[in-house]
Each structure stands twice: as structure tokens, then as C-alpha cells.
């Protein structure tokens, strides 16, 4: 995990580690028509320090297994859950999303915000399907083109970062072809990127660099983050995270 120490140090103090928002998670819950009083079993994959896990634990009568492969993030999540009186509803699990130790049809809901790209959308929805009960719900956010064409600078950047980036109709097609019935989709608005994610990180760059002796590696991380933010500000009408909600078919 040595390679991750700087990234952990930059991100672990933030409320979230990717674009999103409480209102948007709640919107996904409503579109999925998740029963708030049912004793559901939920997995939150790539949960980070728990922005979505804690909201789900607060809003639902559910048991949530919060999965991330970085123990430092899970430690923060555990502290936050305790402070919010939600510990009994949250079980942190440190493991990789491509080696989940779950049984077939164990979960009512598989939730994942800004994380499925780590194994790729198609692979994720195929691999995770068996853990869901028939009729169970998949709620995932995935970087998505929101225009039919886009400037080459942007196309090149994101195809380098994540070649699976595509338009929503393709993502919905993947869900249809892999045993799900898509039941909802919406696009994360700008404030989920800027106010909720990029600005807090930008505000922490100075302290991050100080903590890490202004090292070359730390500066490279800040530079890469600034490049991503700059591109978002320039081209935000062309892409966002799409939130996809789908039901597992027989
Ligand atoms: C962009 S962050 C999103 C975090 C959180 N869901 C949120 O929205 O704030 C992606 C998360 O996925 C986790 N992650 C990356 N690769 C992973 C893997 N192979 N298995 C489990 N978690 C992974 C990272 O540690 C990080 O917490």
C-alpha cells in the first residue's frame, strides 16, 4: 500500500473522495423505490471515508457492508459512524472489489459511487450480479459523456484515464445485456463536482504539500489533480457522473 500513502493523505480528511452529494444519493434511493423501513442488506463498494454509507445508514433500516481496499479510509469511516451513532448498522470490510468474499444472492442492494471504474463498469456489473438477490437493486455512478461529440483535448484525456467512458445509452445497453432491467438514470449536477469534491481538495493542497515536505511526488499529485479540475471547469458541459439504477432479472 506504500504507493497509496500520499493519495490517502490528500483524500482521507475530505467528506468524500469523488463527485457526489447527499441530495443526489437520496434521489437515487427514491428512483430505486427502496423501502426505508425494510431490513435490507446493502453493500457499498469503494466507500472511501463513507459519505454514501453513512447517509444510507442514517436514512434506512439497513445493514451496510462498507467495502474499500484502503484501511485508512475505513478507519475514518468507523470513527464517523461511531460519532453519528450508526456503528451498529455499518460493517467495514477491507478488500478489493474484484475479490468480494460474498455468497450468491446475499444482498438486496449493491451501491457504488464513483468507484466501479477501478475494475471497469462492464466487468463490475457482471461480477457483482451474482451477489444480488433476484429483484435486487444495483445503484452505481459512472463517468459518462453527456454530449454526442466532444473536443479532442477532452476525449484524449479521458480515454487515457478511463477508456470505458461512454454515453449513457451504451451504459444502459451494458446493463440490459448483462441481466439487469434499467429503471433510472440521472446526471450529477455541477455542485457535486465543484462544491462537494474539487473545492475542498483544492483548499487542502497547501497543507498537504507542507505535511509532505513539498516533495516531488506530492507536487506531482497536486499537479495531476489541478489538471483534472481545469479540464472539468473548461469542459463540464460534456461529461459528468451518470447515476444508473437497475434491477437484477431472473
Ligand atoms: C473516487 S473514490 C470514491 C469514494 C466514495 N464512494 C465517495 O464517493 O466518496 C474511489 C474509492 O474506491 C476505492 N478503491 C479503488 N480501487 C479499489 C478496489 N480495487 N477495491 C476496493 N476499493 C477500491 C478507493 O480507495 C476509493 O475510496
XYZ file of C-alpha atoms and ligand atoms in Angstrom:
277
model
C 0.000 0.000 0.000
C 3.098 2.251 0.154
C 2.252 3.814 -3.225
C -1.100 4.991 -1.911
C 0.159 6.827 1.168
C 0.201 10.269 -0.442
C -3.203 9.815 -2.042
C -4.596 8.631 1.281
C -3.056 11.639 2.991
C -4.631 14.011 0.470
C -8.093 12.450 0.480
C -8.800 10.980 3.902
C -9.715 14.291 5.549
C -12.356 15.067 2.936
C -16.027 14.265 3.330
C -15.978 12.428 0.018
C -13.338 11.102 -2.332
C -15.217 11.662 -5.569
C -18.067 13.747 -7.045
C -21.472 13.215 -5.448
C -23.876 14.633 -2.900
C -26.335 13.637 -0.193
C -29.327 15.001 -2.126
C -28.245 13.031 -5.197
C -27.781 9.802 -3.215
C -31.238 10.364 -1.777
C -32.611 10.960 -5.283
C -31.145 7.579 -6.330
C -32.819 5.976 -3.312
C -36.175 7.437 -4.371
C -35.788 6.384 -8.011
C -34.883 2.887 -6.854
C -38.006 2.951 -4.622
C -36.035 1.488 -1.780
C -38.234 0.804 1.225
C -36.789 2.836 4.099
C -38.371 0.651 6.759
C -37.328 -2.749 5.352
C -34.420 -4.624 6.987
C -32.227 -4.535 3.880
C -28.741 -5.879 3.359
C -26.615 -3.444 1.362
C -23.029 -3.436 0.101
C -21.384 -0.056 -0.585
C -18.405 -0.763 -2.841
C -15.430 1.618 -2.894
C -16.996 3.501 0.005
C -13.980 5.688 0.844
C -14.492 7.510 4.140
C -18.199 6.761 3.937
C -20.170 9.686 2.510
C -22.795 7.394 0.960
C -22.506 4.597 3.544
C -23.339 6.941 6.408
C -26.220 8.560 4.557
C -27.718 5.160 3.742
C -27.219 4.026 7.334
C -28.937 7.190 8.560
C -31.888 7.006 6.161
C -32.566 3.279 6.015
C -33.242 0.405 8.347
C -30.384 -1.471 6.698
C -27.207 -3.346 7.484
C -24.465 -1.945 5.289
C -21.194 -3.669 4.441
C -18.810 -0.846 3.545
C -16.057 -2.115 1.253
C -12.801 -0.392 0.394
C -9.289 -1.672 -0.168
C -7.743 1.185 1.820
C -7.865 0.534 5.559
C -7.101 4.187 6.360
C -10.354 5.266 4.692
C -12.297 2.576 6.547
C -10.776 3.720 9.857
C -12.124 7.232 9.236
C -15.488 5.753 8.262
C -15.607 3.768 11.515
C -14.908 6.887 13.586
C -17.542 8.854 11.718
C -20.093 6.063 12.145
C -19.401 5.992 15.859
C -19.754 9.759 16.205
C -23.080 9.608 14.380
C -24.355 6.665 16.454
C -24.525 4.483 13.334
C -21.867 1.865 14.128
C -24.377 -0.936 14.599
C -25.592 -0.530 11.029
C -22.176 -0.431 9.358
C -19.649 -3.250 8.910
C -16.395 -2.096 7.315
C -14.694 -4.651 5.080
C -11.175 -4.133 3.784
C -10.922 -5.977 0.497
C -10.666 -5.425 -3.219
C -13.858 -5.019 -5.224
C -12.687 -7.757 -7.594
C -12.354 -10.303 -4.782
C -15.515 -9.829 -2.791
C -16.000 -12.644 -0.252
C -19.796 -12.691 -0.507
C -22.218 -15.521 -1.133
C -24.615 -15.767 -4.065
C -27.783 -13.662 -3.724
C -26.713 -12.290 -0.338
C -27.653 -8.632 -0.889
C -30.774 -6.583 -1.569
C -28.791 -3.618 -2.884
C -25.323 -3.120 -4.377
C -24.376 0.569 -4.154
C -21.218 2.152 -5.544
C -20.457 5.850 -6.012
C -17.517 6.882 -8.181
C -15.661 3.614 -7.750
C -16.709 0.956 -10.285
C -14.264 2.425 -12.826
C -11.479 0.780 -10.829
C -12.419 -2.572 -12.355
C -14.455 -1.154 -15.254
C -18.231 -0.722 -15.478
C -18.939 -3.818 -17.564
C -16.789 -6.128 -15.504
C -18.196 -4.688 -12.271
C -21.855 -5.112 -13.163
C -21.211 -8.654 -14.439
C -19.112 -9.739 -11.437
C -21.330 -8.177 -8.788
C -24.598 -9.505 -10.234
C -24.369 -12.883 -8.529
C -24.233 -11.280 -5.070
C -27.632 -9.661 -5.612
C -30.937 -11.335 -4.889
C -33.219 -11.681 -7.904
C -35.125 -8.392 -7.998
C -32.327 -6.735 -6.033
C -31.052 -3.283 -6.961
C -27.814 -2.010 -8.399
C -27.078 1.704 -7.909
C -23.790 2.865 -9.458
C -22.331 6.152 -10.585
C -20.063 6.080 -13.607
C -18.218 8.752 -15.564
C -20.346 9.412 -18.671
C -20.274 11.564 -21.810
C -23.347 13.786 -21.750
C -22.926 15.071 -25.322
C -22.704 13.061 -28.559
C -19.321 14.546 -29.502
C -16.674 16.470 -27.621
C -13.399 18.404 -28.100
C -10.389 16.219 -28.913
C -8.358 17.509 -25.940
C -11.029 16.207 -23.598
C -11.644 12.978 -25.485
C -7.934 12.193 -25.428
C -7.572 12.929 -21.729
C -10.442 10.735 -20.567
C -9.735 7.933 -22.998
C -6.252 7.839 -21.468
C -7.628 7.872 -17.935
C -10.600 5.559 -18.469
C -11.136 4.069 -21.944
C -14.565 2.735 -20.917
C -16.004 6.268 -20.658
C -19.082 6.375 -22.923
C -22.559 7.841 -23.403
C -25.441 6.797 -21.149
C -27.186 4.791 -23.882
C -24.125 2.496 -24.065
C -24.008 2.055 -20.297
C -27.738 1.289 -20.215
C -27.120 -1.189 -23.056
C -24.476 -2.942 -20.974
C -26.962 -3.278 -18.123
C -29.621 -4.649 -20.483
C -27.186 -7.183 -21.909
C -25.910 -8.429 -18.566
C -29.126 -9.421 -16.818
C -30.474 -6.183 -15.416
C -33.537 -4.079 -16.107
C -32.510 -0.380 -16.027
C -35.056 1.617 -14.038
C -33.461 5.024 -13.635
C -30.685 7.362 -14.711
C -29.702 10.914 -13.929
C -26.635 13.112 -14.229
C -24.780 14.522 -11.228
C -25.045 18.338 -11.291
C -22.051 20.659 -11.236
C -22.110 21.339 -7.488
C -21.417 17.641 -6.857
C -18.057 18.136 -8.570
C -17.079 21.648 -7.577
C -18.557 22.394 -4.147
C -18.628 18.854 -2.821
C -15.373 17.481 -4.172
C -12.923 19.688 -6.067
C -13.039 22.859 -3.928
C -12.422 21.101 -0.593
C -9.482 19.232 -2.143
C -8.051 22.393 -3.684
C -8.312 24.136 -0.321
C -6.219 21.375 1.228
C -3.345 21.411 -1.291
C -1.180 23.857 0.678
C -1.339 21.878 3.914
C -0.885 18.628 2.013
C 2.325 19.928 0.436
C 3.582 21.234 3.801
C 2.863 17.927 5.528
C 4.806 16.113 2.847
C 7.846 18.392 2.714
C 6.815 19.767 -0.685
C 8.217 16.554 -2.188
C 8.327 15.940 -5.907
C 5.770 13.130 -5.553
C 3.370 15.353 -3.587
C 3.738 18.145 -6.132
C 3.052 15.699 -8.970
C -0.183 14.644 -7.276
C -1.331 18.252 -6.873
C -0.434 18.950 -10.486
C -2.456 15.968 -11.721
C -5.450 16.978 -9.583
C -5.228 20.564 -10.872
C -5.156 19.313 -14.469
C -8.287 17.235 -13.871
C -10.064 20.185 -12.235
C -9.017 22.569 -15.005
C -10.423 20.227 -17.633
C -13.658 19.831 -15.716
C -14.094 23.596 -15.472
C -13.413 24.010 -19.183
C -15.495 21.110 -20.491
C -18.104 20.375 -17.836
C -20.971 20.528 -20.340
C -19.584 17.371 -21.993
C -19.277 14.916 -19.119
C -20.342 14.071 -15.625
C -21.077 11.084 -13.495
C -24.236 9.294 -14.548
C -26.135 7.526 -11.774
C -27.545 4.203 -13.027
C -30.233 2.282 -11.218
C -31.123 -1.223 -12.330
C -32.961 -4.292 -11.073
C -31.483 -7.771 -11.322
C -33.568 -10.030 -13.573
C -34.070 -13.797 -13.116
C -13.292 8.120 -6.242
S -13.259 7.283 -4.691
C -14.999 7.293 -4.229
C -15.182 7.081 -2.759
C -16.608 7.202 -2.245
N -17.513 6.244 -2.837
C -17.121 8.590 -2.477
O -17.958 8.789 -3.387
O -16.695 9.494 -1.738
C -12.978 5.585 -5.151
C -12.819 4.644 -3.957
O -12.612 3.324 -4.437
C -11.598 2.701 -3.660
N -10.978 1.658 -4.475
C -10.178 1.802 -5.555
N -9.856 0.612 -6.068
C -10.472 -0.317 -5.284
C -10.515 -1.737 -5.295
N -9.892 -2.438 -6.226
N -11.254 -2.356 -4.360
C -11.907 -1.640 -3.397
N -11.893 -0.303 -3.326
C -11.177 0.354 -4.260
C -10.651 3.834 -3.287
O -9.890 3.517 -2.145
C -11.633 4.966 -3.056
O -12.069 5.003 -1.729
